[in-house]
């Protein structure tokens, strides 16, 4: 939520009883209060991603695409090209691009339609009927390239939702009686020709919009999948509404890990720990539809697909969450959209979905692919919905600029917690070309050890120059007091 706090200048005895925070070459972003002891007249603001003017860059053009082209799927950089696997009609299609903007759909001989080659890799025969060799396939999650797998036939891995209806065996999904649901996995040597590996790698996730990352810090795949959970306080507060019983199903996100994408730490239905669900900070009717998490500098950032499960709304946009350990997440700022719904006249009017891949570096920007739909999530009881058309586009931000700490001309100050600055140069990502930023280094008594020159530029990498005192400090913990005037601060680090 937005913070507007009274400044309390804290010495070390009061600022924190924990160990000082090391600030090194990894950028420290201000998505949460981890670095902050106090703020005065400073606001935290989400910086919405900028949608590309060529959107949608992939759109339904062939009869077999059935007007439904969207990201449930992945866009990866591979062998110098962008490659996309995406939901197409009831199956999976493939496209390629040199720049990620202009795409081609190569004619392949994997799935023929009326004797014609298509860009389809798998095609369902009905809503709950899979494809040849994939008897339970329901919906694509995504594709990744596993460079660690020594078996070249499994170099590419695909994850997808499997559903077996009329299921009467042990277990079964508690949220969908009579069904078995879980993660199916297939492998491929080239990303085109696929072979089933496991129908039920884990049943701890129960529905679509499941995402994963490879976490180098753990040397593990970490998957964030659909489950259901409603907090007791949410149940008590929202059950008074007449729509609650019929509309709110408590969608939430659970977490599982695997060293190889096949052997997972939780496999039984509804057994995985829940890491994100709606709370009282959300608008009544909110459900957490999905979350794509990726490691970024010193944190894990979550792209949160937020569903408004209301009779007269039924929309999905994308917000932000942050974690320091990939397990415990904090929602960011005032929960305003990071990727907002499109306005009137747009192709992504009511329903956004997330690519199952990390953002792509693109010069000094980050590129986020997403799916957009002209129609609302069903069910919906209102008159304002569009035709069943959807496509794929992307949005970008300048690097590190997910969130700004900002103050207007009346000025504001940030005081950090005790820090260990582990380099010789303090650096900022900031926008102050029509204002200024001043950084002061404080000792444990609040005395100023160093004061910077006024910073009056807009740059992703600003080395701080010092006017008074010496920098760096002599290995002892210090605090930073950062004064902003008509300026925005995005990140700090040391080199």
XYZ file of C-alpha atoms in Angstrom:
495
model
C 0.000 0.000 0.000
C 1.092 3.601 -0.448
C 3.318 4.805 2.372
C 3.299 8.422 3.604
C 5.128 8.283 6.931
C 6.566 10.719 9.443
C 10.368 10.666 9.436
C 11.951 9.337 12.604
C 15.742 9.556 12.410
C 16.879 6.323 13.959
C 20.231 5.415 15.482
C 21.411 1.841 15.301
C 20.047 0.928 18.714
C 16.513 1.762 17.576
C 16.691 1.216 13.807
C 17.099 -2.512 13.847
C 18.225 -5.331 16.074
C 18.942 -7.470 13.015
C 22.244 -7.697 11.196
C 23.000 -4.882 8.717
C 21.839 -5.485 5.145
C 24.654 -6.004 2.639
C 24.321 -3.830 -0.460
C 26.530 -5.176 -3.238
C 26.402 -5.362 -7.043
C 22.880 -6.792 -6.933
C 20.369 -4.003 -7.231
C 18.086 -3.321 -4.306
C 14.633 -2.371 -5.583
C 11.990 -0.676 -3.456
C 9.087 -3.047 -4.020
C 8.812 -3.532 -0.256
C 10.122 -1.950 2.966
C 13.094 -4.290 3.359
C 15.681 -1.482 3.158
C 13.570 1.263 4.696
C 13.600 2.451 8.309
C 11.369 5.480 7.691
C 9.911 7.719 4.991
C 8.564 11.243 5.148
C 6.367 12.652 2.377
C 7.426 9.880 -0.002
C 5.044 7.654 -1.944
C 5.553 4.217 -3.488
C 4.049 4.060 -6.984
C 3.690 1.155 -9.413
C 5.153 2.032 -12.823
C 2.749 0.456 -15.346
C 4.380 -1.364 -18.234
C 4.120 0.345 -21.632
C 2.244 -1.704 -24.237
C 3.893 -1.990 -27.660
C 2.123 -0.054 -30.453
C 2.228 -3.110 -32.764
C 0.104 -5.196 -30.366
C -1.245 -7.770 -30.819
C 1.877 -9.221 -32.429
C 0.270 -12.679 -32.811
C -3.375 -12.935 -33.828
C -5.668 -15.680 -35.148
C -5.299 -15.787 -38.941
C -6.015 -19.380 -39.929
C -9.228 -21.398 -39.672
C -7.631 -23.955 -37.345
C -6.822 -21.266 -34.795
C -10.561 -20.889 -34.080
C -10.155 -17.185 -33.202
C -8.542 -18.205 -29.910
C -4.853 -17.337 -29.782
C -3.521 -16.471 -26.361
C -0.696 -17.013 -23.898
C -1.229 -19.902 -22.002
C 2.286 -20.765 -23.127
C 5.821 -19.438 -23.428
C 7.977 -17.102 -25.488
C 11.690 -17.922 -25.234
C 14.905 -16.788 -26.915
C 16.523 -19.804 -28.525
C 19.268 -20.069 -31.144
C 19.056 -16.359 -31.899
C 15.288 -16.299 -32.432
C 12.123 -15.761 -30.464
C 10.007 -18.898 -30.294
C 6.431 -19.045 -29.031
C 4.264 -21.956 -27.940
C 0.718 -20.793 -27.304
C -2.888 -21.812 -26.875
C -4.566 -22.123 -30.239
C -8.190 -23.210 -30.336
C -8.171 -26.296 -28.167
C -4.529 -27.176 -28.697
C -0.975 -25.885 -29.004
C 0.552 -23.859 -31.840
C 4.058 -22.617 -32.614
C 5.451 -19.386 -34.089
C 8.889 -17.835 -34.701
C 10.309 -14.334 -34.968
C 13.637 -12.567 -35.419
C 12.634 -9.530 -33.369
C 9.655 -10.741 -31.307
C 7.378 -8.280 -33.108
C 6.836 -9.723 -36.597
C 6.003 -13.415 -36.319
C 5.733 -16.282 -38.802
C 3.744 -19.483 -38.343
C 5.802 -22.153 -40.115
C 3.882 -24.914 -41.959
C 4.727 -28.143 -40.157
C 3.715 -31.739 -40.769
C 2.898 -32.504 -37.128
C -0.840 -31.809 -37.393
C -2.524 -31.652 -40.815
C -5.869 -29.923 -41.336
C -7.695 -30.937 -44.516
C -4.391 -32.262 -45.793
C -2.623 -28.935 -45.241
C 0.454 -28.398 -43.109
C -0.156 -26.154 -40.100
C 1.734 -24.582 -37.212
C -0.248 -26.765 -34.771
C 1.712 -29.170 -32.566
C -1.170 -30.778 -30.673
C -4.914 -30.635 -31.194
C -7.612 -31.793 -28.788
C -10.588 -33.781 -30.049
C -13.036 -32.298 -27.520
C -13.242 -30.271 -24.318
C -12.216 -33.159 -22.066
C -10.731 -35.399 -24.740
C -7.001 -35.220 -25.298
C -5.013 -35.718 -28.468
C -3.323 -38.754 -29.922
C -0.719 -39.894 -27.415
C -1.981 -37.394 -24.803
C -5.224 -38.932 -23.507
C -5.825 -36.434 -20.693
C -4.426 -33.240 -22.214
C -6.574 -30.203 -21.441
C -4.478 -27.023 -21.628
C -0.901 -25.841 -22.128
C 1.083 -24.346 -19.244
C 4.338 -23.631 -21.066
C 7.631 -24.778 -22.578
C 11.229 -24.324 -21.472
C 14.623 -25.441 -22.733
C 16.404 -27.650 -20.212
C 20.099 -27.328 -21.031
C 21.017 -29.517 -18.035
C 19.219 -32.658 -19.183
C 21.779 -35.069 -20.675
C 19.072 -36.769 -22.753
C 18.763 -34.760 -26.021
C 15.251 -36.114 -26.576
C 14.190 -34.196 -23.451
C 16.087 -30.988 -24.148
C 12.758 -29.121 -24.369
C 10.186 -29.738 -21.669
C 6.482 -29.009 -21.899
C 4.154 -28.754 -18.911
C 0.391 -28.962 -19.328
C -2.825 -29.549 -17.424
C -4.171 -33.080 -17.549
C -7.778 -33.848 -16.609
C -9.314 -37.308 -16.358
C -13.113 -37.131 -16.064
C -15.279 -39.833 -14.505
C -12.411 -40.703 -12.216
C -13.228 -43.237 -9.469
C -9.764 -44.180 -8.255
C -7.903 -43.183 -5.096
C -7.238 -39.523 -4.422
C -8.840 -37.356 -7.050
C -9.101 -33.608 -7.020
C -11.082 -32.363 -3.990
C -12.097 -29.169 -5.780
C -13.442 -30.993 -8.865
C -15.285 -34.159 -7.728
C -15.047 -37.050 -10.160
C -11.866 -35.735 -11.758
C -8.171 -36.444 -11.558
C -6.060 -33.352 -12.299
C -2.359 -32.665 -12.443
C 0.807 -31.741 -14.295
C 1.592 -33.614 -17.482
C 5.121 -33.457 -18.884
C 6.371 -34.076 -22.417
C 9.859 -33.901 -23.902
C 11.236 -32.918 -27.307
C 14.621 -32.714 -29.031
C 13.625 -29.648 -31.088
C 10.536 -28.060 -29.527
C 8.401 -29.341 -32.424
C 8.127 -33.107 -32.100
C 6.976 -34.127 -28.633
C 6.683 -37.367 -26.673
C 4.769 -37.870 -23.428
C 6.972 -38.468 -20.367
C 4.515 -38.464 -17.440
C 0.775 -37.882 -17.190
C 0.757 -37.185 -13.454
C 4.107 -35.681 -12.413
C 2.293 -33.940 -9.556
C -1.365 -33.659 -8.645
C -0.751 -30.871 -6.141
C -1.978 -28.317 -8.709
C -5.525 -28.472 -10.007
C -6.177 -26.042 -12.858
C -4.870 -23.855 -15.666
C -2.615 -20.785 -15.497
C 0.261 -22.584 -13.806
C 3.781 -21.147 -14.098
C 7.319 -22.053 -13.093
C 10.863 -20.733 -12.973
C 14.309 -22.253 -12.693
C 15.887 -20.821 -9.558
C 19.709 -20.810 -9.747
C 19.952 -20.118 -6.011
C 18.232 -23.441 -5.280
C 19.261 -25.276 -8.447
C 15.597 -26.258 -8.646
C 12.503 -25.738 -10.704
C 9.895 -23.920 -8.643
C 6.316 -24.212 -9.852
C 3.443 -21.951 -8.779
C 0.140 -23.624 -9.539
C -3.557 -23.322 -8.911
C -5.173 -24.434 -5.701
C -8.007 -23.040 -3.572
C -7.921 -21.349 -0.206
C -9.974 -18.614 1.439
C -8.689 -16.932 4.583
C -11.171 -17.082 7.503
C -11.243 -13.296 7.810
C -12.030 -12.981 4.094
C -14.820 -15.535 4.391
C -16.279 -13.606 7.324
C -16.082 -10.222 5.587
C -17.235 -11.188 2.091
C -19.881 -13.817 2.820
C -22.343 -11.018 3.605
C -22.579 -10.239 -0.128
C -25.339 -12.007 -2.055
C -22.938 -12.995 -4.870
C -20.374 -14.648 -2.612
C -21.677 -18.221 -2.421
C -22.195 -18.638 -6.161
C -19.232 -16.627 -7.478
C -16.265 -16.866 -5.130
C -14.288 -20.120 -5.355
C -11.130 -19.012 -3.523
C -8.566 -19.454 -6.278
C -5.061 -19.289 -4.828
C -1.453 -20.209 -5.634
C 0.510 -23.164 -4.238
C 4.231 -23.887 -4.572
C 6.159 -27.082 -5.400
C 9.846 -27.763 -6.219
C 11.723 -30.262 -8.391
C 15.363 -30.892 -9.348
C 14.439 -32.265 -12.789
C 10.846 -31.120 -13.554
C 9.633 -34.683 -13.004
C 10.107 -35.474 -9.302
C 8.238 -32.946 -7.148
C 8.278 -32.439 -3.383
C 4.466 -32.414 -3.101
C 2.384 -34.695 -5.328
C -0.927 -35.466 -3.594
C -3.970 -33.307 -4.431
C -4.212 -30.101 -2.378
C -1.044 -31.009 -0.443
C 1.256 -28.152 -1.552
C 1.718 -25.091 0.682
C -0.295 -22.042 -0.340
C 1.885 -18.963 -0.928
C -0.652 -16.392 -2.152
C -4.378 -15.902 -1.765
C -6.737 -12.940 -1.576
C -6.785 -10.984 1.679
C -8.657 -8.040 3.179
C -6.407 -5.618 1.299
C -8.138 -6.765 -1.887
C -11.421 -5.560 -3.286
C -14.264 -7.938 -2.327
C -14.544 -10.654 -4.973
C -10.818 -10.857 -5.709
C -9.217 -14.214 -6.448
C -5.554 -14.935 -7.177
C -5.798 -16.628 -10.546
C -2.082 -17.276 -11.054
C 1.405 -15.959 -10.347
C 4.485 -16.042 -12.577
C 7.628 -15.641 -10.429
C 11.162 -14.887 -11.605
C 14.456 -14.095 -9.824
C 15.513 -10.488 -10.392
C 18.652 -8.977 -8.870
C 18.219 -9.320 -5.068
C 14.531 -10.392 -5.025
C 11.903 -12.632 -6.562
C 9.216 -10.713 -8.432
C 5.720 -12.123 -8.857
C 3.432 -11.135 -11.720
C 0.043 -11.720 -10.126
C -2.944 -12.462 -12.358
C -5.860 -11.041 -10.391
C -9.413 -12.165 -11.118
C -12.414 -10.084 -10.116
C -15.031 -12.805 -9.612
C -18.128 -10.625 -9.614
C -21.343 -10.955 -11.664
C -20.858 -7.522 -13.232
C -17.056 -7.571 -13.590
C -15.273 -10.884 -14.392
C -11.970 -9.302 -15.429
C -8.305 -10.269 -15.065
C -5.356 -7.870 -14.895
C -1.750 -8.187 -13.680
C -0.374 -6.817 -10.396
C 2.953 -7.221 -8.564
C 4.221 -9.182 -5.581
C 7.724 -9.500 -4.133
C 9.573 -12.110 -2.097
C 13.017 -12.454 -0.557
C 12.918 -16.272 -0.427
C 10.426 -17.349 -3.173
C 8.048 -18.587 -0.451
C 6.736 -15.554 1.457
C 5.228 -12.879 -0.781
C 4.188 -9.276 -0.200
C 1.788 -7.491 -2.522
C 3.307 -4.305 -3.914
C 2.158 -0.723 -3.395
C -1.544 0.014 -3.613
C -2.077 -3.114 -5.779
C -2.710 -1.046 -8.885
C -2.111 -2.905 -12.170
C 1.390 -3.414 -13.523
C -0.128 -4.525 -16.841
C -3.570 -2.898 -16.950
C -6.568 -3.914 -19.015
C -6.922 -2.193 -22.354
C -9.339 0.701 -22.732
C -12.339 1.011 -25.005
C -11.384 0.053 -28.552
C -8.529 -2.231 -27.508
C -7.763 -5.892 -28.260
C -6.975 -6.717 -24.594
C -10.091 -5.196 -23.138
C -11.147 -7.552 -20.345
C -8.833 -10.502 -19.749
C -5.037 -10.740 -19.510
C -2.924 -13.892 -19.126
C 0.796 -14.294 -18.476
C 3.567 -15.903 -20.468
C 5.274 -18.744 -18.643
C 8.778 -17.314 -19.051
C 10.960 -14.697 -17.436
C 10.955 -11.206 -18.999
C 13.323 -10.707 -21.928
C 16.084 -8.082 -21.795
C 15.624 -5.746 -24.761
C 18.375 -3.113 -24.749
C 17.744 -0.992 -21.662
C 14.220 -2.376 -21.292
C 12.485 -5.556 -20.108
C 9.874 -7.179 -22.314
C 6.824 -8.983 -20.860
C 4.706 -11.096 -23.227
C 1.061 -11.570 -22.332
C -2.253 -12.717 -23.772
C -5.218 -10.390 -24.162
C -8.877 -11.125 -24.806
C -11.761 -8.987 -25.970
C -14.233 -10.914 -23.843
C -14.687 -11.391 -20.119
C -13.999 -14.449 -18.025
C -17.115 -16.587 -17.825
C -19.566 -16.587 -16.226
C -20.608 -12.966 -16.660
C -24.118 -11.539 -16.283
C -23.659 -8.049 -17.731
C -24.096 -6.751 -21.300
C -20.563 -5.405 -21.812
C -18.448 -8.171 -23.298
C -16.802 -8.680 -26.665
C -16.518 -11.448 -29.260
C -14.411 -14.535 -28.639
C -11.231 -13.012 -30.027
C -7.824 -12.917 -28.423
C -4.171 -12.392 -29.232
C -0.643 -12.049 -27.896
C 1.296 -8.854 -27.282
C 3.962 -7.471 -25.006
C 4.670 -4.551 -22.720
C 7.975 -3.104 -21.534
C 9.559 -1.136 -18.718
C 12.998 0.406 -18.391
C 15.235 -1.920 -16.388
C 14.557 -2.004 -12.624
C 11.656 0.436 -12.911
C 8.848 -1.669 -11.512
C 8.186 0.724 -8.635
C 9.273 4.250 -7.741
C 9.724 5.975 -4.413
C 8.788 9.528 -5.310
C 8.314 12.997 -3.856
C 7.105 16.241 -5.408
C 8.646 19.742 -5.155
C 7.832 19.988 -1.440
C 10.417 17.259 -0.922
C 10.568 13.968 0.929
C 13.144 11.846 2.703
C 13.979 8.161 3.002
C 16.171 6.764 5.770
C 17.426 3.225 5.239
C 18.022 0.517 7.759
C 21.680 -0.119 8.677
C 23.579 -1.154 5.559
C 26.971 -2.626 4.741
C 28.039 -0.938 1.505
C 30.382 -3.469 -0.087
C 31.758 -1.431 -3.008
C 33.627 1.790 -3.627
C 30.845 3.452 -5.646
C 27.207 3.899 -4.686
C 24.922 3.844 -7.710
C 21.281 4.827 -8.290
C 18.616 4.162 -10.875
C 16.643 7.402 -10.669
C 14.728 10.092 -12.529
C 15.609 13.593 -11.324
C 16.183 15.576 -14.526
C 13.582 18.167 -13.475
C 14.288 17.965 -9.753
C 17.082 16.703 -7.539
C 18.261 13.924 -5.250
C 20.772 14.279 -2.392
C 22.262 11.261 -0.601
C 23.803 11.459 2.864
C 25.727 8.737 4.695
C 24.974 8.609 8.435
C 26.892 6.965 11.273
C 25.303 5.144 14.204
C 24.634 8.441 15.987
C 22.919 10.013 12.986
C 25.925 12.200 12.153
C 26.543 12.907 8.466
C 29.727 11.213 7.224
C 29.320 12.148 3.562
C 26.972 14.251 1.415
C 26.515 13.830 -2.308
C 26.475 16.365 -5.087
C 22.959 17.187 -6.286
C 21.749 14.529 -8.729
C 19.760 16.068 -11.594
C 19.611 13.439 -14.324
C 17.366 10.621 -15.547
C 19.504 7.505 -15.898
C 19.471 3.781 -15.222
C 22.979 3.904 -13.728
C 24.053 7.039 -11.824
C 27.379 6.882 -9.921
C 26.994 9.091 -6.857
C 29.612 11.861 -6.605
C 30.460 13.147 -3.105
C 30.877 16.800 -2.151
C 31.497 16.554 1.576
C 33.135 13.784 3.559
C 34.532 10.496 2.393
C 33.094 7.471 0.679
C 33.132 4.541 0.996
C 32.802 4.171 4.761
C 35.482 2.128 6.510
C 33.611 -1.179 6.565
C 31.224 -0.183 9.346
C 27.422 -0.226 8.980
C 25.845 3.070 7.943
C 22.438 4.428 7.065
C 21.539 6.435 3.975
C 19.315 9.497 4.099
C 17.998 10.189 0.608
C 16.206 13.476 -0.078
C 13.951 13.644 -3.156
C 12.520 16.779 -4.789
C 10.347 16.250 -7.854
C 12.221 12.991 -8.323
C 11.781 9.222 -8.461
C 14.112 6.562 -7.046
C 13.995 3.002 -8.372
C 17.074 1.132 -7.089
C 20.414 1.428 -5.303
C 23.545 -0.776 -5.417
C 27.328 -0.689 -4.972
C 30.238 -1.564 -7.242
